[in-house]
């Protein structure tokens, strides 16, 4: 599930493949220098832009990224999507670790994403001792059924990765990659959307907000 933080050709701001920080990227074309013969014994130096190749430098870490034919050639990027720009830092740490190893061990990545989910749940209003009880607490608060299903997918598959049972994703990269999309979906739905709505709501006149508060607290 792409998000606005993902690298895109000629985009000026995105999450750097090296430092994973959303920062300005400076694009530089690559030129090929060669000589053209213009007459006997005379040559003219010519530079031609290689349209398929370009290099960018991250303003945050100063690392270089090489692009070829509108795709990243270096550094080699994992197949999983980048974390959502609003993902909490402590969750992002586990997410990125899982992303680095998913193509080598889908099972290990799934287990890390379950840990990431466990850290994410309290930050979206969940309470309780275990991950299952935390999800149940959100359901009691009226959690959307599709989000509940998404949470349980990561919980069950991640748990099966640690304690093999009915589900075995040892060599199932496709299923492991789906878990990354689900984590990003949860962040978008439970963190980003409320934040966007609240930022607009706070721009309403103070008198209107007070009227709404009185209406809803009769």
Short mmCIF file of C-alpha atoms in Angstrom, two decimals:
data_model
loop_
_atom_site.label_atom_id
_atom_site.label_comp_id
_atom_site.label_asym_id
_atom_site.label_seq_id
_atom_site.Cartn_x
_atom_site.Cartn_y
_atom_site.Cartn_z
CA UNK A 1 0.00 0.00 0.00
CA UNK A 2 2.01 3.01 -1.24
CA UNK A 3 1.93 6.17 0.82
CA UNK A 4 3.11 9.72 0.20
CA UNK A 5 6.40 8.95 1.93
CA UNK A 6 7.48 6.37 -0.65
CA UNK A 7 10.31 7.19 -3.07
CA UNK A 8 9.16 8.25 -6.51
CA UNK A 9 11.13 9.31 -9.57
CA UNK A 10 11.78 13.09 -9.59
CA UNK A 11 9.84 13.56 -6.34
CA UNK A 12 11.48 16.18 -4.11
CA UNK A 13 10.54 14.92 -0.64
CA UNK A 14 10.25 11.30 0.45
CA UNK A 15 11.63 8.78 2.93
CA UNK A 16 15.31 8.25 2.18
CA UNK A 17 16.23 4.59 1.45
CA UNK A 18 19.32 5.04 3.64
CA UNK A 19 18.19 6.92 6.77
CA UNK A 20 14.40 6.35 6.42
CA UNK A 21 13.74 10.01 7.27
CA UNK A 22 11.29 12.03 5.19
CA UNK A 23 13.58 14.67 3.76
CA UNK A 24 14.34 16.77 0.69
CA UNK A 25 16.12 14.90 -2.08
CA UNK A 26 18.37 16.79 -4.52
CA UNK A 27 18.37 15.31 -8.02
CA UNK A 28 21.42 15.41 -10.28
CA UNK A 29 21.55 14.24 -13.92
CA UNK A 30 24.41 12.04 -15.13
CA UNK A 31 26.33 13.00 -18.26
CA UNK A 32 28.44 10.90 -20.62
CA UNK A 33 31.58 12.66 -21.92
CA UNK A 34 33.00 11.66 -25.26
CA UNK A 35 34.73 13.10 -28.29
CA UNK A 36 33.29 13.58 -31.75
CA UNK A 37 35.50 13.86 -34.80
CA UNK A 38 34.72 17.04 -36.70
CA UNK A 39 37.55 16.86 -39.28
CA UNK A 40 40.85 15.16 -39.91
CA UNK A 41 42.80 15.30 -36.67
CA UNK A 42 40.23 17.50 -34.94
CA UNK A 43 37.83 16.35 -32.22
CA UNK A 44 35.18 18.15 -30.25
CA UNK A 45 34.45 17.27 -26.63
CA UNK A 46 30.76 16.51 -26.13
CA UNK A 47 28.68 15.72 -23.07
CA UNK A 48 25.36 13.96 -23.38
CA UNK A 49 22.87 13.49 -20.58
CA UNK A 50 22.10 9.85 -19.87
CA UNK A 51 18.33 10.16 -19.54
CA UNK A 52 17.82 6.78 -17.85
CA UNK A 53 20.38 7.47 -15.12
CA UNK A 54 20.37 10.03 -12.31
CA UNK A 55 21.61 10.34 -8.76
CA UNK A 56 20.10 11.98 -5.71
CA UNK A 57 21.58 13.18 -2.42
CA UNK A 58 19.55 13.16 0.79
CA UNK A 59 19.72 16.47 2.67
CA UNK A 60 19.39 14.63 5.98
CA UNK A 61 22.12 11.98 5.73
CA UNK A 62 24.02 13.09 2.58
CA UNK A 63 23.90 9.55 1.21
CA UNK A 64 23.56 8.90 -2.52
CA UNK A 65 20.82 6.94 -4.24
CA UNK A 66 21.21 5.82 -7.84
CA UNK A 67 18.16 5.63 -10.11
CA UNK A 68 17.92 3.82 -13.44
CA UNK A 69 14.87 3.83 -15.70
CA UNK A 70 12.78 5.48 -12.93
CA UNK A 71 13.64 2.78 -10.39
CA UNK A 72 16.13 2.65 -7.51
CA UNK A 73 19.26 0.78 -8.55
CA UNK A 74 21.22 1.46 -5.35
CA UNK A 75 20.81 0.86 -2.46
CA UNK A 76 19.03 -2.41 -3.01
CA UNK A 77 15.63 -1.92 -1.38
CA UNK A 78 13.59 -4.61 0.41
CA UNK A 79 10.30 -5.69 -1.19
CA UNK A 80 8.17 -4.49 1.74
CA UNK A 81 6.72 -0.96 1.73
CA UNK A 82 8.22 1.82 3.81
CA UNK A 83 6.54 2.58 7.14
CA UNK A 84 3.71 5.10 7.17
CA UNK A 85 4.96 8.61 7.89
CA UNK A 86 2.81 8.78 11.07
CA UNK A 87 3.95 5.48 12.55
CA UNK A 88 5.21 5.96 16.15
CA UNK A 89 8.99 5.80 16.53
CA UNK A 90 9.07 2.73 18.78
CA UNK A 91 6.84 0.85 16.32
CA UNK A 92 8.86 2.08 13.35
CA UNK A 93 12.01 0.50 14.77
CA UNK A 94 10.53 -3.02 14.70
CA UNK A 95 8.83 -2.37 11.35
CA UNK A 96 12.12 -1.40 9.69
CA UNK A 97 13.93 -4.39 11.18
CA UNK A 98 11.21 -6.68 9.81
CA UNK A 99 11.46 -4.95 6.42
CA UNK A 100 15.20 -5.60 6.22
CA UNK A 101 14.83 -9.37 6.71
CA UNK A 102 11.46 -10.21 5.15
CA UNK A 103 12.90 -11.60 1.91
CA UNK A 104 15.32 -13.78 3.88
CA UNK A 105 12.91 -14.90 6.63
CA UNK A 106 9.19 -14.13 6.25
CA UNK A 107 8.57 -15.94 9.53
CA UNK A 108 10.97 -13.75 11.50
CA UNK A 109 9.51 -10.63 9.87
CA UNK A 110 5.98 -11.68 10.84
CA UNK A 111 7.06 -12.18 14.45
CA UNK A 112 8.61 -8.70 14.53
CA UNK A 113 5.46 -7.16 13.08
CA UNK A 114 3.40 -8.79 15.81
CA UNK A 115 5.72 -7.12 18.32
CA UNK A 116 5.28 -3.83 16.45
CA UNK A 117 1.50 -4.24 16.67
CA UNK A 118 1.70 -4.89 20.41
CA UNK A 119 3.53 -1.57 20.82
CA UNK A 120 1.09 0.21 18.50
CA UNK A 121 -2.13 -0.87 20.23
CA UNK A 122 -1.82 1.30 23.40
CA UNK A 123 -1.18 4.31 21.17
CA UNK A 124 -4.54 3.87 19.45
CA UNK A 125 -6.48 3.55 22.70
CA UNK A 126 -6.16 -0.15 23.58
CA UNK A 127 -5.96 -1.34 27.19
CA UNK A 128 -5.36 -4.71 28.80
CA UNK A 129 -2.53 -7.09 29.61
CA UNK A 130 -2.06 -9.11 26.43
CA UNK A 131 -2.38 -8.33 22.74
CA UNK A 132 -5.64 -10.30 22.50
CA UNK A 133 -7.20 -8.36 25.40
CA UNK A 134 -5.98 -5.09 23.94
CA UNK A 135 -7.82 -5.83 20.69
CA UNK A 136 -10.91 -6.85 22.66
CA UNK A 137 -10.84 -3.51 24.50
CA UNK A 138 -10.98 -1.67 21.18
CA UNK A 139 -13.85 -3.85 19.99
CA UNK A 140 -15.80 -2.94 23.12
CA UNK A 141 -15.26 0.72 22.22
CA UNK A 142 -16.86 0.18 18.82
CA UNK A 143 -13.85 -0.66 16.67
CA UNK A 144 -14.64 -1.06 12.98
CA UNK A 145 -14.91 -4.74 12.07
CA UNK A 146 -12.39 -4.52 9.23
CA UNK A 147 -9.78 -2.94 11.49
CA UNK A 148 -10.45 -5.64 14.09
CA UNK A 149 -9.88 -8.28 11.42
CA UNK A 150 -6.68 -6.54 10.35
CA UNK A 151 -5.39 -6.52 13.93
CA UNK A 152 -6.19 -10.19 14.39
CA UNK A 153 -4.48 -11.13 11.12
CA UNK A 154 -1.19 -9.67 12.35
CA UNK A 155 -1.73 -11.12 15.84
CA UNK A 156 -2.49 -14.68 14.69
CA UNK A 157 0.04 -14.92 11.85
CA UNK A 158 2.76 -13.30 13.95
CA UNK A 159 2.06 -15.67 16.80
CA UNK A 160 2.11 -18.67 14.47
CA UNK A 161 5.52 -17.55 13.25
CA UNK A 162 6.86 -17.93 16.80
CA UNK A 163 4.73 -20.96 17.74
CA UNK A 164 4.10 -22.96 14.54
CA UNK A 165 0.51 -24.09 14.30
CA UNK A 166 -2.09 -24.10 11.57
CA UNK A 167 -0.41 -21.25 9.65
CA UNK A 168 3.16 -21.70 8.41
CA UNK A 169 4.68 -18.75 6.55
CA UNK A 170 8.29 -19.94 6.64
CA UNK A 171 8.52 -19.56 2.86
CA UNK A 172 5.42 -17.41 2.32
CA UNK A 173 6.78 -14.00 1.34
CA UNK A 174 3.45 -12.87 -0.11
CA UNK A 175 1.61 -13.27 3.21
CA UNK A 176 4.42 -11.60 5.15
CA UNK A 177 4.34 -8.59 2.81
CA UNK A 178 0.60 -8.26 3.39
CA UNK A 179 1.28 -7.73 7.11
CA UNK A 180 3.32 -4.61 6.33
CA UNK A 181 0.38 -3.20 4.37
CA UNK A 182 -1.93 -3.96 7.28
CA UNK A 183 0.28 -2.17 9.81
CA UNK A 184 0.36 0.90 7.55
CA UNK A 185 -3.41 0.70 7.07
CA UNK A 186 -3.97 0.67 10.83
CA UNK A 187 -1.71 3.70 11.28
CA UNK A 188 -3.50 5.56 8.48
CA UNK A 189 -6.96 4.76 9.87
CA UNK A 190 -6.38 5.14 13.61
CA UNK A 191 -3.68 7.84 13.73
CA UNK A 192 -3.50 9.82 10.49
CA UNK A 193 -7.23 10.22 9.78
CA UNK A 194 -8.11 11.43 13.31
CA UNK A 195 -5.14 13.81 13.28
CA UNK A 196 -6.22 15.33 9.96
CA UNK A 197 -9.84 15.70 11.07
CA UNK A 198 -8.85 17.21 14.43
CA UNK A 199 -6.58 19.77 12.78
CA UNK A 200 -9.52 21.04 10.70
CA UNK A 201 -11.98 20.83 13.60
CA UNK A 202 -9.76 23.04 15.75
CA UNK A 203 -10.06 25.77 13.13
CA UNK A 204 -13.81 26.10 13.80
CA UNK A 205 -14.84 29.19 15.76
CA UNK A 206 -14.52 28.71 19.53
CA UNK A 207 -18.21 29.54 20.04
CA UNK A 208 -19.26 26.79 17.62
CA UNK A 209 -17.02 24.26 19.37
CA UNK A 210 -18.59 25.18 22.73
CA UNK A 211 -22.08 24.74 21.29
CA UNK A 212 -21.13 21.29 19.98
CA UNK A 213 -19.69 20.37 23.39
CA UNK A 214 -22.91 21.43 25.17
CA UNK A 215 -25.01 19.56 22.60
CA UNK A 216 -23.10 16.31 23.10
CA UNK A 217 -22.93 16.54 26.91
CA UNK A 218 -26.56 17.20 27.78
#
